[in-house]
């Protein structure tokens, strides 16, 4: 999860201990809740312009033919915000797929 974390969250120096604050180059800020290296990160997520934060959990799971990545986001304000975040995480998954697919 280490080097690939910027593909998920944007460029940031994410700490290792619960309660550590972070800010991405894209203006998202929050606080680390927990981190299991190579497996899971849980944190608060507040993009610039939001009046509230959400809770975000990113999980990497072994799968029969590779790896499965799961995004779970809680405390979104409304249906429109959920749709925007769904579009955002879909784009992130596309970026991860492009970065991890061998050229050939």
PDB file of C-alpha atoms in Angstrom:
ATOM      1  CA  UNK A   1       0.000   0.000   0.000  1.00  0.00           C
ATOM      2  CA  UNK A   2       2.947   2.333   0.703  1.00  0.00           C
ATOM      3  CA  UNK A   3       4.115   3.586  -2.716  1.00  0.00           C
ATOM      4  CA  UNK A   4       0.667   3.230  -4.265  1.00  0.00           C
ATOM      5  CA  UNK A   5      -1.025   5.311  -1.588  1.00  0.00           C
ATOM      6  CA  UNK A   6      -0.658   8.479  -3.675  1.00  0.00           C
ATOM      7  CA  UNK A   7      -2.720   6.791  -6.432  1.00  0.00           C
ATOM      8  CA  UNK A   8      -5.558   6.424  -3.935  1.00  0.00           C
ATOM      9  CA  UNK A   9      -5.402   9.594  -1.890  1.00  0.00           C
ATOM     10  CA  UNK A  10      -3.320  12.059  -3.888  1.00  0.00           C
ATOM     11  CA  UNK A  11       0.135  13.240  -2.926  1.00  0.00           C
ATOM     12  CA  UNK A  12       0.487  13.384   0.843  1.00  0.00           C
ATOM     13  CA  UNK A  13       2.715  12.274   3.676  1.00  0.00           C
ATOM     14  CA  UNK A  14       0.356   9.995   5.574  1.00  0.00           C
ATOM     15  CA  UNK A  15       1.594   9.207   9.057  1.00  0.00           C
ATOM     16  CA  UNK A  16       1.544   5.832  10.744  1.00  0.00           C
ATOM     17  CA  UNK A  17      -0.189   6.645  14.041  1.00  0.00           C
ATOM     18  CA  UNK A  18      -3.858   7.153  14.798  1.00  0.00           C
ATOM     19  CA  UNK A  19      -4.737  10.821  15.208  1.00  0.00           C
ATOM     20  CA  UNK A  20      -2.052  12.146  12.845  1.00  0.00           C
ATOM     21  CA  UNK A  21      -3.305  14.890  10.513  1.00  0.00           C
ATOM     22  CA  UNK A  22      -2.649  14.914   6.770  1.00  0.00           C
ATOM     23  CA  UNK A  23      -3.220  17.273   3.826  1.00  0.00           C
ATOM     24  CA  UNK A  24      -2.957  16.260   0.167  1.00  0.00           C
ATOM     25  CA  UNK A  25      -1.651  18.433  -2.658  1.00  0.00           C
ATOM     26  CA  UNK A  26      -5.252  18.430  -3.927  1.00  0.00           C
ATOM     27  CA  UNK A  27      -6.501  20.118  -0.724  1.00  0.00           C
ATOM     28  CA  UNK A  28      -8.077  17.105   0.986  1.00  0.00           C
ATOM     29  CA  UNK A  29      -7.417  17.096   4.719  1.00  0.00           C
ATOM     30  CA  UNK A  30      -8.176  14.731   7.514  1.00  0.00           C
ATOM     31  CA  UNK A  31      -6.891  12.543  10.291  1.00  0.00           C
ATOM     32  CA  UNK A  32      -5.590   8.987  10.224  1.00  0.00           C
ATOM     33  CA  UNK A  33      -7.797   6.640  12.249  1.00  0.00           C
ATOM     34  CA  UNK A  34      -5.925   3.363  11.683  1.00  0.00           C
ATOM     35  CA  UNK A  35      -3.435   1.813   9.295  1.00  0.00           C
ATOM     36  CA  UNK A  36      -2.550  -1.807   8.650  1.00  0.00           C
ATOM     37  CA  UNK A  37       0.448  -1.663   6.303  1.00  0.00           C
ATOM     38  CA  UNK A  38      -0.236  -3.288   2.955  1.00  0.00           C
ATOM     39  CA  UNK A  39      -3.848  -4.040   3.879  1.00  0.00           C
ATOM     40  CA  UNK A  40      -6.049  -1.189   5.112  1.00  0.00           C
ATOM     41  CA  UNK A  41      -6.152   2.506   5.918  1.00  0.00           C
ATOM     42  CA  UNK A  42      -9.068   4.278   7.643  1.00  0.00           C
ATOM     43  CA  UNK A  43      -9.171   8.068   7.881  1.00  0.00           C
ATOM     44  CA  UNK A  44     -11.346  11.128   7.836  1.00  0.00           C
ATOM     45  CA  UNK A  45     -11.712  12.780   4.411  1.00  0.00           C
ATOM     46  CA  UNK A  46     -12.585  16.442   3.879  1.00  0.00           C
ATOM     47  CA  UNK A  47     -11.999  17.943   0.429  1.00  0.00           C
ATOM     48  CA  UNK A  48     -11.563  21.706   0.093  1.00  0.00           C
ATOM     49  CA  UNK A  49     -14.976  23.349   0.091  1.00  0.00           C
ATOM     50  CA  UNK A  50     -16.711  20.719   2.240  1.00  0.00           C
ATOM     51  CA  UNK A  51     -18.144  21.886   5.566  1.00  0.00           C
ATOM     52  CA  UNK A  52     -17.898  18.383   7.045  1.00  0.00           C
ATOM     53  CA  UNK A  53     -15.671  15.351   6.898  1.00  0.00           C
ATOM     54  CA  UNK A  54     -16.488  11.800   5.875  1.00  0.00           C
ATOM     55  CA  UNK A  55     -14.867   8.566   7.005  1.00  0.00           C
ATOM     56  CA  UNK A  56     -12.983   6.650   4.330  1.00  0.00           C
ATOM     57  CA  UNK A  57     -11.661   3.111   4.442  1.00  0.00           C
ATOM     58  CA  UNK A  58      -9.432   1.680   1.692  1.00  0.00           C
ATOM     59  CA  UNK A  59      -8.763  -2.061   1.775  1.00  0.00           C
ATOM     60  CA  UNK A  60      -6.558  -4.348  -0.323  1.00  0.00           C
ATOM     61  CA  UNK A  61      -7.613  -8.008  -0.363  1.00  0.00           C
ATOM     62  CA  UNK A  62      -6.037 -11.028  -2.038  1.00  0.00           C
ATOM     63  CA  UNK A  63      -8.256 -12.488  -4.771  1.00  0.00           C
ATOM     64  CA  UNK A  64      -8.131 -15.700  -6.800  1.00  0.00           C
ATOM     65  CA  UNK A  65      -6.662 -13.906  -9.799  1.00  0.00           C
ATOM     66  CA  UNK A  66      -4.791 -10.955  -8.297  1.00  0.00           C
ATOM     67  CA  UNK A  67      -5.944  -8.331  -5.832  1.00  0.00           C
ATOM     68  CA  UNK A  68      -9.264  -6.751  -4.927  1.00  0.00           C
ATOM     69  CA  UNK A  69      -9.466  -3.109  -3.811  1.00  0.00           C
ATOM     70  CA  UNK A  70     -12.407  -1.864  -1.752  1.00  0.00           C
ATOM     71  CA  UNK A  71     -13.403   1.737  -0.987  1.00  0.00           C
ATOM     72  CA  UNK A  72     -15.955   2.391   1.757  1.00  0.00           C
ATOM     73  CA  UNK A  73     -17.017   5.937   2.585  1.00  0.00           C
ATOM     74  CA  UNK A  74     -19.393   6.922   5.394  1.00  0.00           C
ATOM     75  CA  UNK A  75     -21.048  10.147   6.530  1.00  0.00           C
ATOM     76  CA  UNK A  76     -21.580  11.678   3.109  1.00  0.00           C
ATOM     77  CA  UNK A  77     -24.042  14.565   3.208  1.00  0.00           C
ATOM     78  CA  UNK A  78     -26.546  13.517   0.542  1.00  0.00           C
ATOM     79  CA  UNK A  79     -27.198  11.554  -2.659  1.00  0.00           C
ATOM     80  CA  UNK A  80     -25.404  14.108  -4.849  1.00  0.00           C
ATOM     81  CA  UNK A  81     -22.272  13.876  -2.702  1.00  0.00           C
ATOM     82  CA  UNK A  82     -22.449  10.068  -2.867  1.00  0.00           C
ATOM     83  CA  UNK A  83     -22.638  10.254  -6.668  1.00  0.00           C
ATOM     84  CA  UNK A  84     -19.639  12.613  -6.843  1.00  0.00           C
ATOM     85  CA  UNK A  85     -17.609  10.330  -4.603  1.00  0.00           C
ATOM     86  CA  UNK A  86     -18.636   7.258  -6.632  1.00  0.00           C
ATOM     87  CA  UNK A  87     -17.369   9.001  -9.773  1.00  0.00           C
ATOM     88  CA  UNK A  88     -14.169  10.035  -7.974  1.00  0.00           C
ATOM     89  CA  UNK A  89     -13.381   6.524  -6.688  1.00  0.00           C
ATOM     90  CA  UNK A  90     -14.211   5.008 -10.082  1.00  0.00           C
ATOM     91  CA  UNK A  91     -11.600   7.328 -11.617  1.00  0.00           C
ATOM     92  CA  UNK A  92      -9.118   6.357  -8.900  1.00  0.00           C
ATOM     93  CA  UNK A  93      -9.701   2.649  -9.636  1.00  0.00           C
ATOM     94  CA  UNK A  94      -9.139   3.305 -13.353  1.00  0.00           C
ATOM     95  CA  UNK A  95      -5.860   5.077 -12.503  1.00  0.00           C
ATOM     96  CA  UNK A  96      -4.740   2.195 -10.280  1.00  0.00           C
ATOM     97  CA  UNK A  97      -5.649  -0.297 -13.007  1.00  0.00           C
ATOM     98  CA  UNK A  98      -3.663   1.624 -15.625  1.00  0.00           C
ATOM     99  CA  UNK A  99      -0.657   1.906 -13.302  1.00  0.00           C
ATOM    100  CA  UNK A 100      -0.638  -1.804 -12.443  1.00  0.00           C
ATOM    101  CA  UNK A 101      -1.497  -3.382 -15.791  1.00  0.00           C
ATOM    102  CA  UNK A 102       1.561  -4.649 -17.662  1.00  0.00           C
ATOM    103  CA  UNK A 103       2.023  -3.117 -21.103  1.00  0.00           C
ATOM    104  CA  UNK A 104       2.006  -5.578 -23.900  1.00  0.00           C
TER     105      UNK A 104
END
